[in-house]
Amino acid sequence: MGKRRNRGRSQLLSTMTKKQKKHLRDFGEEHPFYDRVSKKEATPQICQLSESSDSSHSESDSESEQEHISGYHRLLSTLKNVSEEEDEEEEEEEDDSAVGDEEMNDEDGDEDVIVEEETVETAETQECMSLADVSKEKDGEEPADASQKSSEEFTDAKHESLFSLETNFLEEDSGGSSSSQRTSQDPFQQHVNKELKEKEVQAATSSPPTTQQLKWPVLGQLVFSSKFQKMETFKPPKDVDMKSLHLQKPLESTWKKTNSQFLSGPQQSNSPFTPLQKELFLIMNSYRDLFYPERTALKNGEEVRHVYCLHAINHVLKANAQVLANNSRRRSQKLGVGEDDDFRDQGLTRPKVLIVVPFREAALRVVQLFISLLEGDSKKKVIVSNKKRFQGEYGSNPEERPPNLKRPEDYEAVFVGNIDDHFRIGVAILQRSIRLYAPFYSSDILIASPLGLRTIIGGEGEKKRDFDFLSSIELLIIDQADIYLMQNWEHVLHLVNHMNLLPLESHGVDFSRVRMWSLNNWSRYYRQTLLFGALQDAQINSVFNKHCVNAQGQVAVRNVPMTGSISHVLVQLPHVFQRMEAQDVTSVIDARFCLSIGMPSCPTRSSMSPPTLTLCVSEITSRRKS
């Protein structure tokens, strides 16, 4: 009888929907009205419980226990299964696993306990699935829908709270007096806490810069300039103490190992920097703009990349540590209305550093340097999410390269690895963890090519364009600027024209935490620009002189080349030089035209009548023929 009853019950349950099963568990009968099975109205059927449930206890005890469990289950089901009920109304599919569990446990007759176990199992499976997704991201793998979310560069992704500055807090350290004394001398704190006056900003827009020249041992001739009144110059010290540089905590121990490939002999024990890196980092750490036109791929390219990566990661760690410390202070204190100004530590958007590199291979090396600087030789490894995907998209396959391709050494050094020039990636850094492919508005560092940024920024009149993520960039690094002259220099000009503009949307920013100079649209006076190239070109000089208006000043390396190639010409040709007088740059063309005619004091072409101009041109052509 028991088997026949179970068989008939299983046939009945197989024709029921999920909502009918739930109604049966709660009330002991089917819902008679609006539930439909196979497009027919369901007739009310009463299902009686088996007698085995009352065998071990008395009737009063069992009824009280069943009423208590069913009431608890009803309350639990209303809290957890609201969204599931809405989906079950649309999807009238059968849950075979639930039917199998009921058939196995039907002999006990305790249906309420069965339902409670099923809800616990579903909660556990969902939690295990979410933890599996997190572990896959930490190991470098992605969930199934991560490829679709990666294309949306400006929206929040899954597990955003792990890298959010608003939901994380910094652990309080002991020795607050020493830390406060150190932060007062920190150049980062002095730079971001510097308050400009409106008179100084107005004077900087109209007054010419004041310049001063100095000669350093390695960099050579330096030109210090500033549009603000106070301009301080300094000389590089002979010995550099790591504590005086105010590096963030993990970088003091990891930098020496990361930079060990450039150190050799007694230099490795004395200083963790090479002579070139020491002078470059002293200028970078003072938050002055820097233009270094002697960066070559064969000679010192990797040295320069190491030192600006150190400065970039140091800046991000200090800025994030300040935000996290203020988060913990605001949580522990009850703030009034007038005390919010003490916690202004952010910009209008989160991205702080923008690194512009020409190829994917350069972006790969920059990210690898970030990982090595945070990790070092410690046992605790840095958690890097989406690492395998990044290596697959930015790495290169050595088999794809032709084996018999012979090129010069400088060509091999520049065009090594993956030379795709259309890319962009966001990097979020927080508490010994790096998140690659982070959304732009949740990233700390943006690494991109000029072409990759141009496709996002767009042009006037385009519907889909966005440049709000450039509004609060505090550190702009343009590496290998000479290569952009061979790609498309217009993309670089388009980029610098959209730097530090007021955003069109708020992007969820807390305006009580935004710095005042950022609200006043003075961010360009606090942005540090580092420009590296292999030559001094007029277009590169124009970008540095026009768009770099840092309040701390600018430093440009202006070494005059002493060796020329004209003495190596085999055929001896006479060179005749003639002096040409011109009042200004705009009149040089007219003066050269007059000099070619043989009339040093002739009028300009714009003032000549058409017959006179044609006579002059015919005279020039006749002289050239003769």
Coordinates of C-alpha atoms in Angstrom, one line a residue, residues 149-555:
K149 CA 30.5 43.4 -19.1
S150 CA 34.0 44.1 -20.3
S151 CA 32.7 46.0 -23.3
E152 CA 30.8 48.4 -20.9
E153 CA 33.7 50.5 -19.8
F154 CA 31.7 53.0 -17.8
T155 CA 29.3 50.9 -15.7
D156 CA 29.9 49.1 -12.5
A157 CA 30.7 45.4 -12.7
K158 CA 30.2 42.4 -10.3
H159 CA 32.0 42.5 -6.9
E160 CA 32.5 46.2 -7.2
S161 CA 32.5 46.6 -3.4
L162 CA 35.8 44.7 -3.1
F163 CA 37.6 47.6 -4.8
S164 CA 35.4 50.5 -3.8
L165 CA 36.9 53.2 -1.7
E166 CA 33.6 54.1 0.0
T167 CA 33.1 50.6 1.4
N168 CA 36.6 50.0 2.6
F169 CA 38.4 51.3 5.7
L170 CA 42.1 51.6 6.6
E171 CA 43.3 49.8 9.7
E172 CA 44.6 52.2 12.3
D173 CA 48.3 52.1 12.9
S174 CA 50.2 52.8 16.2
G175 CA 52.4 55.8 16.5
G176 CA 50.1 58.6 15.2
S177 CA 52.5 61.4 16.1
S178 CA 55.3 60.2 13.9
S179 CA 53.0 59.6 11.0
S180 CA 51.4 63.0 11.3
Q181 CA 54.9 64.6 11.4
R182 CA 55.9 62.6 8.3
T183 CA 52.8 63.6 6.3
S184 CA 53.5 67.3 7.0
Q185 CA 56.8 66.9 5.1
D186 CA 55.4 64.7 2.4
P187 CA 55.5 66.4 -1.0
F188 CA 52.2 64.7 -1.9
Q189 CA 50.4 66.3 1.0
Q190 CA 52.1 69.7 0.3
H191 CA 51.0 69.5 -3.3
V192 CA 47.3 68.6 -2.8
N193 CA 46.9 70.8 0.2
K194 CA 48.3 73.9 -1.4
E195 CA 45.7 76.6 -1.8
L196 CA 45.9 78.9 -4.7
K197 CA 44.3 82.4 -4.7
E198 CA 42.2 83.7 -7.4
K199 CA 44.6 86.6 -8.0
E200 CA 47.5 84.1 -8.6
V201 CA 45.4 82.1 -11.1
Q202 CA 44.4 85.3 -13.0
A203 CA 48.0 86.5 -13.1
A204 CA 49.2 83.1 -14.3
T205 CA 47.0 83.2 -17.4
S206 CA 48.3 86.6 -18.5
S207 CA 51.9 86.9 -17.2
P208 CA 54.9 85.3 -19.0
P209 CA 56.8 82.6 -17.1
T210 CA 59.9 83.3 -15.2
T211 CA 62.8 81.0 -16.2
Q212 CA 66.1 79.9 -14.7
Q213 CA 68.8 77.6 -16.0
L214 CA 70.8 75.1 -14.0
K215 CA 73.1 72.3 -15.0
W216 CA 72.8 68.9 -13.3
P217 CA 75.5 66.1 -13.5
V218 CA 73.5 63.6 -15.5
L219 CA 70.5 65.4 -17.0
G220 CA 72.6 68.3 -18.2
Q221 CA 71.1 71.7 -19.0
L222 CA 67.8 72.2 -17.2
V223 CA 65.4 75.1 -17.6
F224 CA 63.1 75.8 -14.6
S225 CA 60.1 77.9 -15.4
S226 CA 56.9 78.9 -13.6
K227 CA 54.0 81.3 -14.3
F228 CA 53.4 81.8 -10.6
Q229 CA 55.4 84.2 -8.5
K230 CA 57.3 81.8 -6.3
M231 CA 59.7 79.5 -8.2
E232 CA 62.1 77.3 -6.2
T233 CA 65.0 75.5 -7.8
F234 CA 67.0 72.8 -6.1
K235 CA 70.2 70.8 -6.8
P236 CA 70.3 67.0 -6.6
P237 CA 71.9 65.7 -3.4
K238 CA 74.8 63.2 -3.7
D239 CA 73.2 60.5 -1.5
V240 CA 69.4 59.7 -1.4
D241 CA 67.7 58.3 1.7
M242 CA 64.7 56.2 1.1
K243 CA 62.9 57.7 4.1
S244 CA 63.4 61.2 2.8
L245 CA 61.5 60.3 -0.4
H246 CA 58.3 59.5 1.6
L247 CA 57.5 56.3 -0.3
Q248 CA 54.4 54.4 0.7
K249 CA 55.0 51.4 2.9
P250 CA 55.3 48.4 0.5
L251 CA 57.4 50.4 -2.0
E252 CA 60.4 51.0 0.3
S253 CA 61.2 47.3 0.4
T254 CA 60.1 46.2 -3.1
W255 CA 61.7 48.9 -5.2
K256 CA 65.3 47.8 -4.7
K257 CA 64.5 44.3 -5.9
T258 CA 62.5 45.5 -8.9
N259 CA 65.2 47.9 -9.9
S260 CA 68.1 45.5 -9.3
Q261 CA 68.7 44.8 -13.0
F262 CA 70.0 48.3 -13.5
L263 CA 72.2 48.3 -10.4
S264 CA 75.6 46.7 -10.4
G265 CA 78.7 46.7 -8.2
P266 CA 79.1 49.1 -5.3
Q267 CA 76.2 51.2 -6.7
Q268 CA 73.8 48.5 -5.7
S269 CA 74.7 48.7 -2.0
N270 CA 74.8 52.5 -1.8
S271 CA 71.7 53.8 -3.7
P272 CA 68.6 52.0 -5.0
F273 CA 68.6 54.3 -8.0
T274 CA 70.8 54.8 -11.0
P275 CA 72.2 58.3 -11.4
L276 CA 69.7 59.0 -14.1
Q277 CA 66.8 57.6 -12.1
K278 CA 67.8 59.6 -9.0
E279 CA 67.6 62.9 -10.8
L280 CA 64.4 62.1 -12.6
F281 CA 62.7 60.9 -9.5
L282 CA 63.7 63.9 -7.5
I283 CA 61.9 66.1 -10.1
M284 CA 58.9 63.8 -10.2
N285 CA 58.6 63.6 -6.4
S286 CA 58.5 67.4 -6.3
Y287 CA 55.4 67.3 -8.5
R288 CA 56.9 69.6 -11.2
D289 CA 56.1 69.0 -14.8
L290 CA 59.0 67.3 -16.7
F291 CA 60.0 67.1 -20.3
Y292 CA 62.8 64.6 -21.0
P293 CA 63.6 64.4 -24.7
E294 CA 66.5 61.9 -24.5
R295 CA 64.5 58.7 -23.8
T296 CA 65.6 56.0 -26.2
A297 CA 64.5 52.4 -26.5
L298 CA 68.1 51.0 -26.7
K299 CA 69.8 53.1 -24.0
N300 CA 67.6 54.2 -21.1
G301 CA 64.0 53.4 -22.0
E302 CA 63.4 50.7 -19.3
E303 CA 65.1 52.8 -16.6
V304 CA 62.7 55.7 -17.3
R305 CA 59.7 53.3 -17.3
H306 CA 60.7 51.9 -14.0
V307 CA 61.0 55.3 -12.3
Y308 CA 57.7 56.8 -13.6
C309 CA 55.9 53.6 -12.6
L310 CA 57.3 53.9 -9.1
H311 CA 56.0 57.5 -8.9
A312 CA 52.6 56.6 -10.3
I313 CA 51.9 53.7 -7.9
N314 CA 53.3 55.8 -5.0
H315 CA 50.8 58.6 -5.9
V316 CA 47.9 56.2 -6.1
L317 CA 48.6 54.4 -2.8
K318 CA 49.0 57.7 -0.9
A319 CA 45.7 59.1 -2.4
N320 CA 43.8 55.9 -1.6
A321 CA 45.3 55.7 1.9
Q322 CA 44.1 59.2 2.6
V323 CA 40.6 58.4 1.5
L324 CA 40.4 55.2 3.5
A325 CA 41.8 56.9 6.6
N326 CA 39.1 59.6 6.4
N327 CA 36.5 56.9 5.9
S328 CA 37.4 55.3 9.2
R329 CA 37.5 58.7 10.9
R330 CA 34.1 59.6 9.7
R331 CA 32.7 56.3 10.8
S332 CA 34.1 56.7 14.3
Q333 CA 33.2 60.3 14.8
K334 CA 29.9 62.1 14.7
L335 CA 30.5 65.0 12.4
G336 CA 28.8 68.3 12.4
V337 CA 27.9 70.6 9.5
G338 CA 31.1 72.7 9.5
E339 CA 33.6 69.8 9.9
D340 CA 33.2 68.4 6.4
D341 CA 36.0 70.6 5.0
D342 CA 38.6 68.5 6.9
F343 CA 37.7 65.4 4.8
R344 CA 38.1 66.8 1.3
D345 CA 40.4 64.3 -0.3
Q346 CA 38.9 63.4 -3.7
G347 CA 38.3 64.7 -7.1
L348 CA 35.1 64.8 -9.2
T349 CA 35.9 61.3 -10.5
R350 CA 38.1 58.5 -9.3
P351 CA 40.8 58.1 -12.0
K352 CA 43.9 59.9 -10.9
V353 CA 46.7 58.7 -13.2
L354 CA 46.6 58.5 -17.0
I355 CA 49.5 56.7 -18.7
V356 CA 49.7 57.1 -22.5
V357 CA 51.8 54.5 -24.3
P358 CA 51.9 53.6 -28.0
F359 CA 51.6 49.8 -28.0
R360 CA 50.1 47.0 -26.0
E361 CA 53.5 45.6 -25.2
A362 CA 54.3 48.8 -23.3
A363 CA 51.0 48.5 -21.3
L364 CA 51.9 44.9 -20.5
R365 CA 55.2 46.0 -19.0
V366 CA 53.7 48.8 -17.0
V367 CA 51.2 46.4 -15.4
Q368 CA 53.9 43.9 -14.7
L369 CA 55.9 46.6 -13.0
F370 CA 52.9 47.5 -10.8
I371 CA 52.6 43.9 -9.7
S372 CA 56.3 43.5 -8.9
L373 CA 56.3 46.8 -7.0
L374 CA 53.4 45.7 -4.8
E375 CA 54.5 42.2 -4.4
G376 CA 58.3 42.2 -4.1
D377 CA 59.8 39.2 -2.3
S378 CA 57.1 38.9 0.3
K379 CA 55.2 35.6 0.8
K380 CA 51.8 37.3 0.4
K381 CA 51.2 37.5 -3.3
V382 CA 49.1 40.3 -4.8
I383 CA 45.6 39.3 -5.9
V384 CA 45.3 40.1 -9.6
S385 CA 41.9 39.7 -11.2
N386 CA 41.5 39.0 -14.9
K387 CA 45.2 38.2 -15.2
K388 CA 44.9 35.4 -17.7
R389 CA 42.7 37.5 -20.0
F390 CA 45.1 40.4 -19.8
Q391 CA 48.1 38.2 -20.7
G392 CA 46.2 36.7 -23.6
E393 CA 45.1 40.1 -25.1
Y394 CA 48.3 42.1 -24.4
G395 CA 50.9 39.4 -24.7
S396 CA 52.5 38.2 -27.9
N397 CA 53.1 34.8 -29.5
P398 CA 56.8 34.4 -30.6
E399 CA 55.8 32.0 -33.3
E400 CA 53.9 34.7 -35.2
R401 CA 57.1 36.6 -35.9
P402 CA 58.9 35.7 -39.2
P403 CA 62.2 33.9 -38.4
N404 CA 64.3 35.6 -41.1
L405 CA 63.2 39.2 -40.5
K406 CA 66.3 41.4 -40.1
R407 CA 65.8 44.9 -38.9
P408 CA 68.0 47.5 -37.1
E409 CA 68.5 47.3 -33.4
D410 CA 66.4 50.4 -32.6
Y411 CA 63.5 48.9 -34.7
E412 CA 63.7 45.7 -32.8
A413 CA 63.6 47.6 -29.5
V414 CA 60.6 49.8 -30.4
F415 CA 58.4 47.3 -32.3
V416 CA 58.8 44.3 -29.9
G417 CA 55.9 42.2 -28.7
N418 CA 52.3 43.1 -29.4
I419 CA 52.3 46.4 -31.4
D420 CA 48.5 46.9 -31.5
D421 CA 47.9 50.7 -31.0
H422 CA 44.2 50.6 -30.2
F423 CA 43.6 49.7 -26.6
R424 CA 42.5 51.1 -23.2
I425 CA 42.3 49.5 -19.8
G426 CA 41.4 50.6 -16.3
V427 CA 43.3 49.4 -13.2
A428 CA 42.0 49.6 -9.6
I429 CA 44.5 49.2 -6.8
L430 CA 43.5 48.7 -3.2
Q431 CA 45.0 46.8 -0.2
R432 CA 47.4 44.5 -2.0
S433 CA 45.0 43.7 -4.8
I434 CA 44.9 44.8 -8.4
R435 CA 41.8 44.7 -10.6
L436 CA 42.4 44.7 -14.3
Y437 CA 39.7 45.7 -16.7
A438 CA 38.0 47.8 -14.1
P439 CA 35.3 50.2 -15.2
F440 CA 36.8 53.6 -16.0
Y441 CA 34.9 55.4 -13.2
S442 CA 36.0 52.8 -10.7
S443 CA 39.7 52.8 -11.7
D444 CA 42.7 54.5 -10.2
I445 CA 45.0 54.2 -13.2
L446 CA 44.1 54.4 -16.9
I447 CA 46.5 52.9 -19.4
A448 CA 45.7 53.7 -23.1
S449 CA 46.9 54.7 -26.5
P450 CA 46.0 58.0 -28.1
L451 CA 43.8 56.1 -30.6
G452 CA 42.0 54.2 -27.9
L453 CA 41.2 57.4 -26.0
R454 CA 40.1 59.2 -29.2
T455 CA 37.4 56.6 -29.9
I456 CA 36.0 57.2 -26.5
I457 CA 36.3 61.0 -26.4
G458 CA 34.9 61.4 -29.8
G459 CA 34.3 64.7 -31.6
E460 CA 31.9 67.5 -31.5
G461 CA 28.4 66.5 -32.8
E462 CA 28.8 62.8 -32.0
K463 CA 26.1 61.2 -29.8
K464 CA 28.2 58.6 -28.0
R465 CA 31.2 60.4 -26.5
D466 CA 32.5 60.6 -22.9
F467 CA 35.5 62.5 -21.4
D468 CA 34.3 63.0 -17.8
F469 CA 36.9 60.4 -16.6
L470 CA 39.6 62.9 -17.5
S471 CA 38.3 65.6 -15.2
S472 CA 40.3 64.7 -12.1
I473 CA 43.5 63.3 -13.6
E474 CA 46.3 64.4 -11.2
L475 CA 49.2 62.7 -13.0
L476 CA 49.5 62.5 -16.8
I477 CA 52.4 60.4 -18.2
I478 CA 53.0 60.5 -22.0
D479 CA 55.8 58.0 -22.9
Q480 CA 57.5 57.6 -26.3
A481 CA 56.1 60.9 -27.7
D482 CA 58.2 60.6 -30.8
I483 CA 56.2 57.5 -31.9
Y484 CA 53.0 59.5 -31.9
L485 CA 54.4 61.8 -34.5
M486 CA 54.6 58.7 -36.8
Q487 CA 51.0 57.6 -35.8
N488 CA 48.7 60.5 -35.5
W489 CA 49.7 63.6 -33.6
E490 CA 46.1 65.0 -33.8
H491 CA 45.0 62.3 -31.3
V492 CA 47.4 63.6 -28.7
L493 CA 46.3 67.2 -29.2
H494 CA 42.7 66.1 -29.0
L495 CA 43.5 64.4 -25.7
V496 CA 45.2 67.3 -24.0
N497 CA 42.5 69.6 -25.1
H498 CA 39.9 67.5 -23.1
M499 CA 42.0 67.2 -19.9
N500 CA 40.7 68.4 -16.6
L501 CA 37.4 69.8 -17.9
L502 CA 34.3 69.9 -15.7
P503 CA 32.3 66.7 -16.0
L504 CA 28.8 66.8 -17.6
E505 CA 27.4 64.3 -15.0
S506 CA 28.0 63.7 -11.3
H507 CA 28.8 60.0 -11.5
G508 CA 27.7 59.4 -7.9
V509 CA 30.4 61.7 -6.4
D510 CA 30.1 62.9 -2.8
F511 CA 30.6 66.7 -3.2
S512 CA 31.4 67.0 0.5
R513 CA 34.6 65.0 -0.1
V514 CA 35.7 66.9 -3.2
R515 CA 38.7 69.3 -2.9
M516 CA 37.9 72.9 -3.4
W517 CA 40.4 73.5 -6.2
S518 CA 38.7 70.7 -8.1
L519 CA 35.3 72.4 -7.6
N520 CA 36.8 75.7 -8.8
N521 CA 37.9 74.1 -12.0
W522 CA 41.6 74.6 -11.2
S523 CA 42.6 71.0 -11.6
R524 CA 44.9 71.7 -14.5
Y525 CA 47.0 73.9 -12.2
Y526 CA 47.5 70.8 -9.9
R527 CA 48.1 68.2 -12.6
Q528 CA 51.6 67.0 -13.1
T529 CA 52.6 66.1 -16.6
L530 CA 55.6 63.8 -17.4
L531 CA 56.6 63.9 -21.1
F532 CA 59.2 61.5 -22.5
G533 CA 60.5 61.3 -26.0
A534 CA 63.6 60.6 -28.1
L535 CA 64.0 64.0 -29.7
Q536 CA 63.2 67.7 -29.4
D537 CA 60.4 68.6 -31.8
A538 CA 58.4 71.8 -32.2
Q539 CA 55.1 70.0 -31.8
I540 CA 56.1 68.3 -28.6
N541 CA 57.5 71.5 -27.2
S542 CA 54.3 73.2 -28.1
V543 CA 52.3 70.7 -26.0
F544 CA 54.6 71.1 -23.0
N545 CA 54.6 74.9 -23.1
K546 CA 50.9 75.4 -23.8
H547 CA 49.2 72.7 -21.8
C548 CA 51.5 72.2 -18.8
V549 CA 50.6 75.0 -16.3
N550 CA 51.4 73.2 -13.0
A551 CA 51.6 75.6 -10.1
Q552 CA 54.7 73.8 -8.9
G553 CA 56.6 74.8 -12.1
Q554 CA 58.0 73.1 -15.1
V555 CA 61.4 71.5 -15.8

